[in-house]
């Protein structure tokens, strides 16, 4: 069984009401690595969880929209003050990245939540490097970034409770799932 077949089988079994642990036991050892299978199970969104957290998901989407708008404004500013090429490049990159995040948040893709969290952590080093030049502005930007990180982590935890940091939760060397 390949990853695509495993994903379809996981979705089918979970939709039928089979527990996540039972799905893992049933599909383990059938050609897909256990880590991949655990990720597929952990990233499956339960309709009830989405209904309970719909407002949080919309807030995350609104945050991503604001980041898109801010990035495009920065691109336009660079285009006016530096060069049109720099503005287009920055604006284009921001539009693509923010657009992918918007798509992922709107389609409830656990991998996109994980990517957002990782990219946010990676950018903190760049923000801290600028601290000596502008401590006030950097502190505010870092505080906002940490708050957004914490909120996205919170929402991801509510939607996909079977993730530890960016991988499925393990206890005693075994994958564990909430039921």
CSV table of N, CA and C in Angstrom, one decimal:
chain,number,residue,atom,x,y,z
A,1,UNK,N,0.9,-1.2,0.0
A,1,UNK,CA,0.0,0.0,0.0
A,1,UNK,C,0.9,1.2,0.0
A,2,UNK,N,0.6,2.2,-0.9
A,2,UNK,CA,1.4,3.4,-0.9
A,2,UNK,C,0.7,4.5,0.0
A,3,UNK,N,1.3,5.7,0.1
A,3,UNK,CA,0.8,6.7,0.9
A,3,UNK,C,-0.6,7.2,0.6
A,4,UNK,N,-0.9,7.3,-0.7
A,4,UNK,CA,-2.2,7.8,-1.2
A,4,UNK,C,-3.3,6.8,-0.8
A,5,UNK,N,-3.0,5.5,-1.0
A,5,UNK,CA,-4.0,4.4,-0.6
A,5,UNK,C,-4.1,4.4,0.9
A,6,UNK,N,-3.0,4.6,1.7
A,6,UNK,CA,-3.1,4.6,3.1
A,6,UNK,C,-4.0,5.8,3.6
A,7,UNK,N,-3.8,6.9,3.0
A,7,UNK,CA,-4.6,8.1,3.3
A,7,UNK,C,-6.1,7.9,3.1
A,8,UNK,N,-6.4,7.3,2.0
A,8,UNK,CA,-7.8,7.0,1.7
A,8,UNK,C,-8.4,6.0,2.7
A,9,UNK,N,-7.6,4.9,3.0
A,9,UNK,CA,-8.0,3.9,3.9
A,9,UNK,C,-8.2,4.5,5.3
A,10,UNK,N,-7.3,5.3,5.8
A,10,UNK,CA,-7.4,6.0,7.1
A,10,UNK,C,-8.7,6.8,7.1
A,11,UNK,N,-8.9,7.6,6.1
A,11,UNK,CA,-10.1,8.5,6.0
A,11,UNK,C,-11.4,7.6,6.1
A,12,UNK,N,-11.4,6.5,5.3
A,12,UNK,CA,-12.5,5.6,5.2
A,12,UNK,C,-12.8,5.0,6.6
A,13,UNK,N,-11.8,4.5,7.2
A,13,UNK,CA,-12.0,3.8,8.5
A,13,UNK,C,-12.4,4.8,9.6
A,14,UNK,N,-11.8,6.0,9.6
A,14,UNK,CA,-12.1,7.0,10.7
A,14,UNK,C,-13.5,7.5,10.4
A,15,UNK,N,-14.0,7.6,9.2
A,15,UNK,CA,-15.3,8.1,8.9
A,15,UNK,C,-16.3,7.0,9.3
A,16,UNK,N,-15.9,5.7,9.3
A,16,UNK,CA,-16.8,4.7,9.7
A,16,UNK,C,-16.9,4.5,11.2
A,17,UNK,N,-16.1,5.3,11.9
A,17,UNK,CA,-16.2,5.3,13.4
A,17,UNK,C,-15.2,4.5,14.1
A,18,UNK,N,-14.2,3.9,13.4
A,18,UNK,CA,-13.1,3.1,13.9
A,18,UNK,C,-12.2,4.1,14.7
A,19,UNK,N,-11.8,3.6,15.9
A,19,UNK,CA,-10.9,4.5,16.7
A,19,UNK,C,-9.5,4.6,16.0
A,20,UNK,N,-8.8,5.7,16.3
A,20,UNK,CA,-7.6,6.0,15.7
A,20,UNK,C,-6.5,4.9,16.0
A,21,UNK,N,-6.6,4.4,17.3
A,21,UNK,CA,-5.6,3.3,17.7
A,21,UNK,C,-5.9,2.0,16.9
A,22,UNK,N,-7.2,1.7,16.7
A,22,UNK,CA,-7.5,0.5,15.9
A,22,UNK,C,-7.1,0.7,14.4
A,23,UNK,N,-7.3,1.9,13.9
A,23,UNK,CA,-6.9,2.2,12.5
A,23,UNK,C,-5.4,1.9,12.4
A,24,UNK,N,-4.6,2.5,13.4
A,24,UNK,CA,-3.2,2.3,13.3
A,24,UNK,C,-2.8,0.8,13.4
A,25,UNK,N,-3.4,0.1,14.3
A,25,UNK,CA,-3.1,-1.3,14.4
A,25,UNK,C,-3.4,-2.1,13.2
A,26,UNK,N,-4.6,-1.8,12.6
A,26,UNK,CA,-5.0,-2.5,11.4
A,26,UNK,C,-4.1,-2.2,10.1
A,27,UNK,N,-3.6,-1.0,10.0
A,27,UNK,CA,-2.9,-0.6,8.8
A,27,UNK,C,-1.4,-0.7,9.0
A,28,UNK,N,-0.9,-0.9,10.2
A,28,UNK,CA,0.5,-0.9,10.5
A,28,UNK,C,1.2,-2.1,9.8
A,29,UNK,N,2.3,-1.9,9.2
A,29,UNK,CA,3.0,-3.1,8.6
A,29,UNK,C,2.5,-3.4,7.2
A,30,UNK,N,1.7,-2.6,6.6
A,30,UNK,CA,1.2,-2.9,5.2
A,30,UNK,C,1.8,-2.0,4.1
A,31,UNK,N,3.1,-1.8,4.3
A,31,UNK,CA,3.9,-1.1,3.2
A,31,UNK,C,4.1,0.4,3.5
A,32,UNK,N,3.4,1.0,4.4
A,32,UNK,CA,3.7,2.4,4.8
A,32,UNK,C,4.4,2.4,6.1
A,33,UNK,N,5.4,3.3,6.3
A,33,UNK,CA,6.1,3.4,7.5
A,33,UNK,C,5.1,3.8,8.6
A,34,UNK,N,5.4,3.3,9.8
A,34,UNK,CA,4.5,3.6,11.0
A,34,UNK,C,4.5,5.1,11.2
A,35,UNK,N,5.6,5.8,11.0
A,35,UNK,CA,5.6,7.3,11.3
A,35,UNK,C,4.7,8.0,10.3
A,36,UNK,N,4.7,7.5,9.0
A,36,UNK,CA,3.8,8.1,8.0
A,36,UNK,C,2.4,7.8,8.3
A,37,UNK,N,2.1,6.6,8.7
A,37,UNK,CA,0.7,6.2,9.1
A,37,UNK,C,0.2,7.0,10.3
A,38,UNK,N,1.1,7.2,11.3
A,38,UNK,CA,0.7,7.9,12.4
A,38,UNK,C,0.4,9.4,12.1
A,39,UNK,N,1.2,9.9,11.1
A,39,UNK,CA,1.0,11.3,10.7
A,39,UNK,C,-0.3,11.4,10.0
A,40,UNK,N,-0.7,10.5,9.1
A,40,UNK,CA,-1.9,10.5,8.4
A,40,UNK,C,-3.1,10.4,9.4
A,41,UNK,N,-3.0,9.6,10.4
A,41,UNK,CA,-4.1,9.5,11.4
A,41,UNK,C,-4.2,10.8,12.2
A,42,UNK,N,-3.0,11.3,12.7
A,42,UNK,CA,-3.0,12.5,13.5
A,42,UNK,C,-3.5,13.7,12.8
A,43,UNK,N,-3.3,13.7,11.5
A,43,UNK,CA,-3.6,14.9,10.7
A,43,UNK,C,-5.1,14.9,10.1
A,44,UNK,N,-5.8,13.8,10.5
A,44,UNK,CA,-7.2,13.7,10.1
A,44,UNK,C,-8.0,14.6,10.9
A,45,UNK,N,-8.8,15.5,10.3
A,45,UNK,CA,-9.6,16.4,11.1
A,45,UNK,C,-11.0,15.9,11.3
A,46,UNK,N,-11.4,15.8,12.6
A,46,UNK,CA,-12.7,15.3,12.9
A,46,UNK,C,-13.7,16.5,12.7
A,47,UNK,N,-14.8,16.2,12.1
A,47,UNK,CA,-15.8,17.3,11.8
A,47,UNK,C,-16.3,18.0,13.1
A,48,UNK,N,-16.4,17.2,14.1
A,48,UNK,CA,-16.9,17.8,15.4
A,48,UNK,C,-15.8,18.8,16.0
A,49,UNK,N,-14.6,18.4,15.9
A,49,UNK,CA,-13.5,19.3,16.3
A,49,UNK,C,-13.5,20.6,15.5
A,50,UNK,N,-13.7,20.5,14.2
A,50,UNK,CA,-13.8,21.7,13.4
A,50,UNK,C,-14.9,22.6,13.8
A,51,UNK,N,-16.1,21.9,14.0
A,51,UNK,CA,-17.3,22.7,14.3
A,51,UNK,C,-17.1,23.4,15.7
A,52,UNK,N,-16.4,22.8,16.6
A,52,UNK,CA,-16.2,23.4,17.9
A,52,UNK,C,-15.1,24.5,17.8
A,53,UNK,N,-14.3,24.5,16.8
A,53,UNK,CA,-13.2,25.5,16.7
A,53,UNK,C,-13.3,26.4,15.5
A,54,UNK,N,-14.4,26.4,14.9
A,54,UNK,CA,-14.6,27.2,13.6
A,54,UNK,C,-14.1,28.7,13.8
A,55,UNK,N,-14.5,29.3,14.9
A,55,UNK,CA,-14.1,30.7,15.1
A,55,UNK,C,-12.6,30.8,15.1
A,56,UNK,N,-11.9,29.9,15.8
A,56,UNK,CA,-10.4,30.0,15.9
A,56,UNK,C,-9.8,29.8,14.5
A,57,UNK,N,-10.3,28.9,13.7
A,57,UNK,CA,-9.8,28.7,12.4
A,57,UNK,C,-10.0,30.0,11.6
A,58,UNK,N,-11.1,30.7,11.7
A,58,UNK,CA,-11.3,31.9,11.0
A,58,UNK,C,-10.4,33.0,11.4
A,59,UNK,N,-10.1,33.0,12.7
A,59,UNK,CA,-9.1,34.0,13.2
A,59,UNK,C,-7.8,33.8,12.6
A,60,UNK,N,-7.3,32.5,12.6
A,60,UNK,CA,-6.0,32.2,12.0
A,60,UNK,C,-6.0,32.6,10.5
A,61,UNK,N,-7.1,32.4,9.8
A,61,UNK,CA,-7.2,32.8,8.4
A,61,UNK,C,-7.1,34.3,8.3
A,62,UNK,N,-7.7,35.0,9.2
A,62,UNK,CA,-7.7,36.5,9.2
A,62,UNK,C,-6.2,36.9,9.4
A,63,UNK,N,-5.6,36.3,10.4
A,63,UNK,CA,-4.2,36.6,10.6
A,63,UNK,C,-3.3,36.4,9.4
A,64,UNK,N,-3.5,35.3,8.7
A,64,UNK,CA,-2.8,35.1,7.5
A,64,UNK,C,-3.1,36.1,6.4
A,65,UNK,N,-4.3,36.5,6.3
A,65,UNK,CA,-4.7,37.6,5.4
A,65,UNK,C,-4.0,38.9,5.7
A,66,UNK,N,-3.9,39.2,7.0
A,66,UNK,CA,-3.2,40.5,7.4
A,66,UNK,C,-1.8,40.4,7.1
A,67,UNK,N,-1.2,39.2,7.3
A,67,UNK,CA,0.2,39.0,6.9
A,67,UNK,C,0.4,39.2,5.4
A,68,UNK,N,-0.5,38.7,4.6
A,68,UNK,CA,-0.4,38.8,3.2
A,68,UNK,C,-0.5,40.3,2.8
A,69,UNK,N,-1.4,41.0,3.4
A,69,UNK,CA,-1.6,42.4,3.0
A,69,UNK,C,-0.3,43.2,3.5
A,70,UNK,N,0.2,42.9,4.7
A,70,UNK,CA,1.4,43.6,5.2
A,70,UNK,C,2.6,43.3,4.3
A,71,UNK,N,2.7,42.1,3.9
A,71,UNK,CA,3.8,41.7,3.0
A,71,UNK,C,3.7,42.4,1.6
A,72,UNK,N,2.5,42.5,1.1
A,72,UNK,CA,2.4,43.2,-0.2
A,72,UNK,C,2.7,44.7,-0.1
A,73,UNK,N,2.3,45.3,1.1
A,73,UNK,CA,2.6,46.7,1.3
A,73,UNK,C,4.1,46.9,1.4
A,74,UNK,N,4.8,46.0,2.1
A,74,UNK,CA,6.2,46.1,2.2
A,74,UNK,C,6.9,46.0,0.8
A,75,UNK,N,6.3,45.0,0.0
A,75,UNK,CA,6.8,44.9,-1.4
A,75,UNK,C,6.6,46.2,-2.2
A,76,UNK,N,5.4,46.8,-2.0
A,76,UNK,CA,5.2,48.1,-2.7
A,76,UNK,C,6.1,49.2,-2.2
A,77,UNK,N,6.3,49.2,-0.9
A,77,UNK,CA,7.2,50.2,-0.4
A,77,UNK,C,8.6,50.1,-0.9
A,78,UNK,N,9.1,48.8,-1.0
A,78,UNK,CA,10.4,48.5,-1.6
A,78,UNK,C,10.5,48.9,-3.0
A,79,UNK,N,9.4,48.7,-3.7
A,79,UNK,CA,9.3,49.0,-5.1
A,79,UNK,C,9.4,50.5,-5.3
A,80,UNK,N,8.8,51.3,-4.4
A,80,UNK,CA,8.9,52.7,-4.5
A,80,UNK,C,10.2,53.3,-4.1
A,81,UNK,N,10.8,52.8,-3.1
A,81,UNK,CA,12.0,53.3,-2.5
A,81,UNK,C,13.3,52.7,-3.0
A,82,UNK,N,13.3,51.4,-3.3
A,82,UNK,CA,14.6,50.7,-3.8
A,82,UNK,C,14.5,50.6,-5.3
A,83,UNK,N,13.8,49.6,-5.7
A,83,UNK,CA,13.7,49.3,-7.1
A,83,UNK,C,12.4,48.5,-7.4
A,84,UNK,N,11.9,48.7,-8.6
A,84,UNK,CA,10.7,48.0,-8.9
A,84,UNK,C,10.9,46.5,-8.9
A,85,UNK,N,12.1,46.0,-9.3
A,85,UNK,CA,12.3,44.6,-9.3
A,85,UNK,C,12.3,44.0,-7.9
A,86,UNK,N,13.0,44.7,-7.0
A,86,UNK,CA,13.0,44.3,-5.6
A,86,UNK,C,11.6,44.2,-5.0
A,87,UNK,N,10.8,45.2,-5.3
A,87,UNK,CA,9.4,45.2,-4.8
A,87,UNK,C,8.6,44.1,-5.4
A,88,UNK,N,8.8,43.8,-6.7
A,88,UNK,CA,8.0,42.7,-7.3
A,88,UNK,C,8.5,41.4,-6.7
A,89,UNK,N,9.8,41.2,-6.5
A,89,UNK,CA,10.3,39.9,-6.0
A,89,UNK,C,9.7,39.7,-4.6
A,90,UNK,N,9.9,40.7,-3.7
A,90,UNK,CA,9.4,40.6,-2.3
A,90,UNK,C,7.9,40.4,-2.3
A,91,UNK,N,7.2,41.2,-3.1
A,91,UNK,CA,5.7,41.1,-3.2
A,91,UNK,C,5.3,39.7,-3.7
A,92,UNK,N,6.0,39.2,-4.7
A,92,UNK,CA,5.6,37.9,-5.3
A,92,UNK,C,5.9,36.8,-4.3
A,93,UNK,N,7.0,36.8,-3.6
A,93,UNK,CA,7.4,35.7,-2.7
A,93,UNK,C,6.4,35.8,-1.5
A,94,UNK,N,6.1,36.9,-1.0
A,94,UNK,CA,5.1,37.1,0.1
A,94,UNK,C,3.8,36.6,-0.3
A,95,UNK,N,3.3,36.9,-1.5
A,95,UNK,CA,2.0,36.5,-2.0
A,95,UNK,C,1.9,35.0,-2.1
A,96,UNK,N,3.0,34.4,-2.6
A,96,UNK,CA,3.0,32.9,-2.8
A,96,UNK,C,3.0,32.2,-1.4
A,97,UNK,N,3.9,32.6,-0.5
A,97,UNK,CA,4.0,32.0,0.8
A,97,UNK,C,2.7,32.2,1.6
A,98,UNK,N,2.2,33.4,1.7
A,98,UNK,CA,1.0,33.7,2.4
A,98,UNK,C,-0.2,33.1,1.8
A,99,UNK,N,-0.2,33.0,0.5
A,99,UNK,CA,-1.3,32.3,-0.2
A,99,UNK,C,-1.4,30.8,0.1
A,100,UNK,N,-0.2,30.2,0.2
A,100,UNK,CA,-0.1,28.8,0.5
A,100,UNK,C,-0.6,28.6,2.0
A,101,UNK,N,-0.2,29.5,2.9
A,101,UNK,CA,-0.7,29.4,4.2
A,101,UNK,C,-2.2,29.6,4.3
A,102,UNK,N,-2.7,30.5,3.6
A,102,UNK,CA,-4.2,30.7,3.5
A,102,UNK,C,-4.9,29.5,3.1
A,103,UNK,N,-4.4,28.9,2.0
A,103,UNK,CA,-5.0,27.7,1.4
A,103,UNK,C,-4.9,26.6,2.5
A,104,UNK,N,-3.8,26.4,3.1
A,104,UNK,CA,-3.6,25.3,4.1
A,104,UNK,C,-4.5,25.5,5.3
A,105,UNK,N,-4.6,26.7,5.8
A,105,UNK,CA,-5.5,26.9,6.9
A,105,UNK,C,-7.0,26.7,6.5
A,106,UNK,N,-7.3,27.2,5.4
A,106,UNK,CA,-8.7,27.0,4.9
A,106,UNK,C,-9.1,25.6,4.6
A,107,UNK,N,-8.1,24.8,4.2
A,107,UNK,CA,-8.4,23.4,3.9
A,107,UNK,C,-8.1,22.5,5.1
A,108,UNK,N,-7.7,23.1,6.2
A,108,UNK,CA,-7.4,22.3,7.5
A,108,UNK,C,-6.3,21.3,7.3
A,109,UNK,N,-5.2,21.7,6.8
A,109,UNK,CA,-4.0,20.9,6.5
A,109,UNK,C,-3.0,21.0,7.7
A,110,UNK,N,-2.9,19.9,8.4
A,110,UNK,CA,-2.0,19.9,9.6
A,110,UNK,C,-0.6,20.2,9.2
A,111,UNK,N,-0.1,19.8,8.1
A,111,UNK,CA,1.2,20.1,7.6
A,111,UNK,C,1.5,21.5,7.5
A,112,UNK,N,0.5,22.3,7.0
A,112,UNK,CA,0.7,23.7,6.9
A,112,UNK,C,0.8,24.4,8.2
A,113,UNK,N,0.0,23.9,9.2
A,113,UNK,CA,0.1,24.5,10.6
A,113,UNK,C,1.5,24.2,11.1
A,114,UNK,N,2.0,23.0,10.8
A,114,UNK,CA,3.4,22.7,11.3
A,114,UNK,C,4.4,23.5,10.6
A,115,UNK,N,4.3,23.7,9.3
A,115,UNK,CA,5.2,24.6,8.5
A,115,UNK,C,5.2,26.0,9.0
A,116,UNK,N,4.0,26.5,9.3
A,116,UNK,CA,3.9,27.9,9.8
A,116,UNK,C,4.7,28.0,11.1
A,117,UNK,N,4.5,27.0,12.0
A,117,UNK,CA,5.2,27.1,13.3
A,117,UNK,C,6.7,27.0,13.1
A,118,UNK,N,7.2,26.2,12.3
A,118,UNK,CA,8.6,26.1,12.0
A,118,UNK,C,9.2,27.4,11.4
A,119,UNK,N,8.5,27.9,10.4
A,119,UNK,CA,9.0,29.1,9.8
A,119,UNK,C,8.9,30.3,10.8
A,120,UNK,N,8.0,30.3,11.7
A,120,UNK,CA,7.9,31.4,12.7
A,120,UNK,C,9.1,31.3,13.6
A,121,UNK,N,9.5,30.1,14.0
A,121,UNK,CA,10.6,29.9,14.9
A,121,UNK,C,11.9,30.3,14.2
A,122,UNK,N,12.0,30.0,12.9
A,122,UNK,CA,13.2,30.3,12.2
A,122,UNK,C,13.4,31.8,12.0
A,123,UNK,N,12.3,32.5,11.9
A,123,UNK,CA,12.4,34.0,11.7
A,123,UNK,C,12.8,34.7,12.9
A,124,UNK,N,12.6,34.1,14.1
A,124,UNK,CA,12.9,34.7,15.4
A,124,UNK,C,14.4,35.0,15.4
A,125,UNK,N,15.3,34.2,14.9
A,125,UNK,CA,16.7,34.4,14.9
A,125,UNK,C,17.0,35.7,14.2
A,126,UNK,N,16.4,35.9,13.0
A,126,UNK,CA,16.6,37.1,12.3
A,126,UNK,C,16.1,38.4,13.0
A,127,UNK,N,14.9,38.2,13.7
A,127,UNK,CA,14.4,39.3,14.5
A,127,UNK,C,15.3,39.7,15.6
A,128,UNK,N,15.9,38.7,16.3
A,128,UNK,CA,16.7,38.9,17.4
A,128,UNK,C,18.1,39.6,17.0
A,129,UNK,N,18.5,39.3,15.8
A,129,UNK,CA,19.7,39.9,15.2
A,129,UNK,C,19.6,41.4,15.1
A,130,UNK,N,18.4,41.8,14.8
A,130,UNK,CA,18.1,43.3,14.6
A,130,UNK,C,17.8,44.0,15.9
A,131,UNK,N,17.9,43.3,17.0
A,131,UNK,CA,17.6,43.9,18.3
A,131,UNK,C,18.5,45.0,18.7
A,132,UNK,N,19.8,45.0,18.4
A,132,UNK,CA,20.7,46.0,18.8
A,132,UNK,C,20.4,47.3,18.1
A,133,UNK,N,20.0,47.2,16.8
A,133,UNK,CA,19.7,48.4,16.0
A,133,UNK,C,18.4,49.2,16.4
A,134,UNK,N,17.4,48.4,16.8
A,134,UNK,CA,16.1,49.0,17.1
A,134,UNK,C,15.4,48.1,18.2
A,135,UNK,N,15.8,48.3,19.5
A,135,UNK,CA,15.3,47.4,20.5
A,135,UNK,C,13.8,47.5,20.7
A,136,UNK,N,13.3,48.7,20.6
A,136,UNK,CA,11.8,48.9,20.8
A,136,UNK,C,11.0,48.3,19.7
A,137,UNK,N,11.3,48.6,18.5
A,137,UNK,CA,10.6,48.0,17.4
A,137,UNK,C,10.7,46.5,17.3
A,138,UNK,N,11.9,46.0,17.5
A,138,UNK,CA,12.2,44.6,17.5
A,138,UNK,C,11.4,43.9,18.6
A,139,UNK,N,11.4,44.4,19.8
A,139,UNK,CA,10.7,43.8,20.9
A,139,UNK,C,9.2,43.7,20.6
A,140,UNK,N,8.6,44.8,20.0
A,140,UNK,CA,7.2,44.7,19.6
A,140,UNK,C,7.0,43.7,18.5
A,141,UNK,N,7.8,43.7,17.5
A,141,UNK,CA,7.6,42.7,16.4
A,141,UNK,C,7.8,41.3,16.9
A,142,UNK,N,8.8,41.0,17.8
A,142,UNK,CA,9.0,39.7,18.4
A,142,UNK,C,7.8,39.3,19.3
A,143,UNK,N,7.3,40.2,20.0
A,143,UNK,CA,6.1,40.0,20.9
A,143,UNK,C,4.9,39.6,20.0
A,144,UNK,N,4.7,40.3,19.0
A,144,UNK,CA,3.5,40.0,18.1
A,144,UNK,C,3.8,38.6,17.4
A,145,UNK,N,5.0,38.3,17.0
A,145,UNK,CA,5.3,37.0,16.4
A,145,UNK,C,5.1,35.9,17.4
A,146,UNK,N,5.5,36.1,18.6
A,146,UNK,CA,5.3,35.0,19.6
A,146,UNK,C,3.9,34.8,19.9
A,147,UNK,N,3.1,35.9,20.0
A,147,UNK,CA,1.6,35.8,20.2
A,147,UNK,C,1.0,35.0,19.1
A,148,UNK,N,1.3,35.3,17.9
A,148,UNK,CA,0.7,34.6,16.7
A,148,UNK,C,1.1,33.2,16.7
A,149,UNK,N,2.4,32.9,17.0
A,149,UNK,CA,2.9,31.5,17.1
A,149,UNK,C,2.1,30.8,18.2
A,150,UNK,N,1.9,31.4,19.4
A,150,UNK,CA,1.2,30.7,20.4
A,150,UNK,C,-0.3,30.4,20.0
A,151,UNK,N,-0.9,31.4,19.3
A,151,UNK,CA,-2.3,31.2,19.0
A,151,UNK,C,-2.4,30.1,17.9
A,152,UNK,N,-1.5,30.1,16.9
A,152,UNK,CA,-1.6,29.1,15.9
A,152,UNK,C,-1.3,27.7,16.5
A,153,UNK,N,-0.4,27.6,17.4
A,153,UNK,CA,-0.1,26.4,18.1
A,153,UNK,C,-1.4,25.9,18.9
A,154,UNK,N,-2.0,26.8,19.5
A,154,UNK,CA,-3.3,26.5,20.3
A,154,UNK,C,-4.3,26.0,19.4
A,155,UNK,N,-4.5,26.6,18.2
A,155,UNK,CA,-5.6,26.2,17.3
A,155,UNK,C,-5.2,24.8,16.7
A,156,UNK,N,-3.9,24.7,16.3
A,156,UNK,CA,-3.5,23.4,15.8
A,156,UNK,C,-3.7,22.3,16.8
A,157,UNK,N,-3.4,22.6,18.1
A,157,UNK,CA,-3.7,21.6,19.2
A,157,UNK,C,-5.1,21.2,19.4
A,158,UNK,N,-6.0,22.2,19.1
A,158,UNK,CA,-7.4,22.0,19.3
A,158,UNK,C,-8.0,21.1,18.1
A,159,UNK,N,-7.4,21.4,16.9
A,159,UNK,CA,-7.9,20.7,15.7
A,159,UNK,C,-7.2,19.3,15.6
A,160,UNK,N,-6.0,19.3,15.9
A,160,UNK,CA,-5.2,18.0,15.7
A,160,UNK,C,-4.5,17.7,17.0
A,161,UNK,N,-5.2,17.1,18.0
A,161,UNK,CA,-4.6,16.9,19.3
A,161,UNK,C,-3.5,15.8,19.4
A,162,UNK,N,-3.4,15.1,18.3
A,162,UNK,CA,-2.4,13.9,18.4
A,162,UNK,C,-1.0,14.3,18.0
A,163,UNK,N,-0.7,15.6,17.8
A,163,UNK,CA,0.6,16.1,17.5
A,163,UNK,C,1.3,16.5,18.7
A,164,UNK,N,2.6,16.2,18.8
A,164,UNK,CA,3.4,16.7,19.9
A,164,UNK,C,3.9,18.1,19.5
A,165,UNK,N,5.1,18.2,18.9
A,165,UNK,CA,5.5,19.4,18.3
A,165,UNK,C,5.1,19.5,16.8
A,166,UNK,N,5.8,18.8,16.0
A,166,UNK,CA,5.4,18.7,14.6
A,166,UNK,C,5.3,17.3,14.1
A,167,UNK,N,5.4,16.3,15.0
A,167,UNK,CA,5.2,14.9,14.7
A,167,UNK,C,4.1,14.3,15.6
A,168,UNK,N,3.6,13.2,15.2
A,168,UNK,CA,2.6,12.5,16.0
A,168,UNK,C,3.2,12.2,17.4
A,169,UNK,N,2.3,12.2,18.4
A,169,UNK,CA,2.6,12.0,19.8
A,169,UNK,C,3.0,10.6,20.0
A,170,UNK,N,4.1,10.4,20.8
A,170,UNK,CA,4.6,9.1,21.2
A,170,UNK,C,4.7,9.0,22.7
A,171,UNK,N,4.4,7.9,23.2
A,171,UNK,CA,4.6,7.6,24.6
A,171,UNK,C,5.2,6.2,24.8
A,172,UNK,N,6.3,6.1,25.4
A,172,UNK,CA,7.0,4.8,25.6
A,172,UNK,C,7.3,4.1,24.2
A,173,UNK,N,7.7,4.9,23.2
A,173,UNK,CA,8.1,4.4,21.9
A,173,UNK,C,6.9,4.0,21.0
A,174,UNK,N,5.7,4.2,21.5
A,174,UNK,CA,4.5,3.8,20.7
A,174,UNK,C,3.7,5.1,20.4
A,175,UNK,N,3.1,5.1,19.3
A,175,UNK,CA,2.2,6.3,18.9
A,175,UNK,C,0.9,6.2,19.7
A,176,UNK,N,0.5,7.3,20.3
A,176,UNK,CA,-0.7,7.3,21.0
A,176,UNK,C,-1.7,8.4,20.4
A,177,UNK,N,-2.9,8.0,20.4
A,177,UNK,CA,-3.9,8.9,19.8
A,177,UNK,C,-5.1,9.2,20.8
A,178,UNK,N,-5.7,10.4,20.7
A,178,UNK,CA,-6.9,10.6,21.4
A,178,UNK,C,-8.0,10.0,20.7
A,179,UNK,N,-9.0,9.6,21.4
A,179,UNK,CA,-10.1,8.9,20.8
A,179,UNK,C,-11.3,9.7,20.7
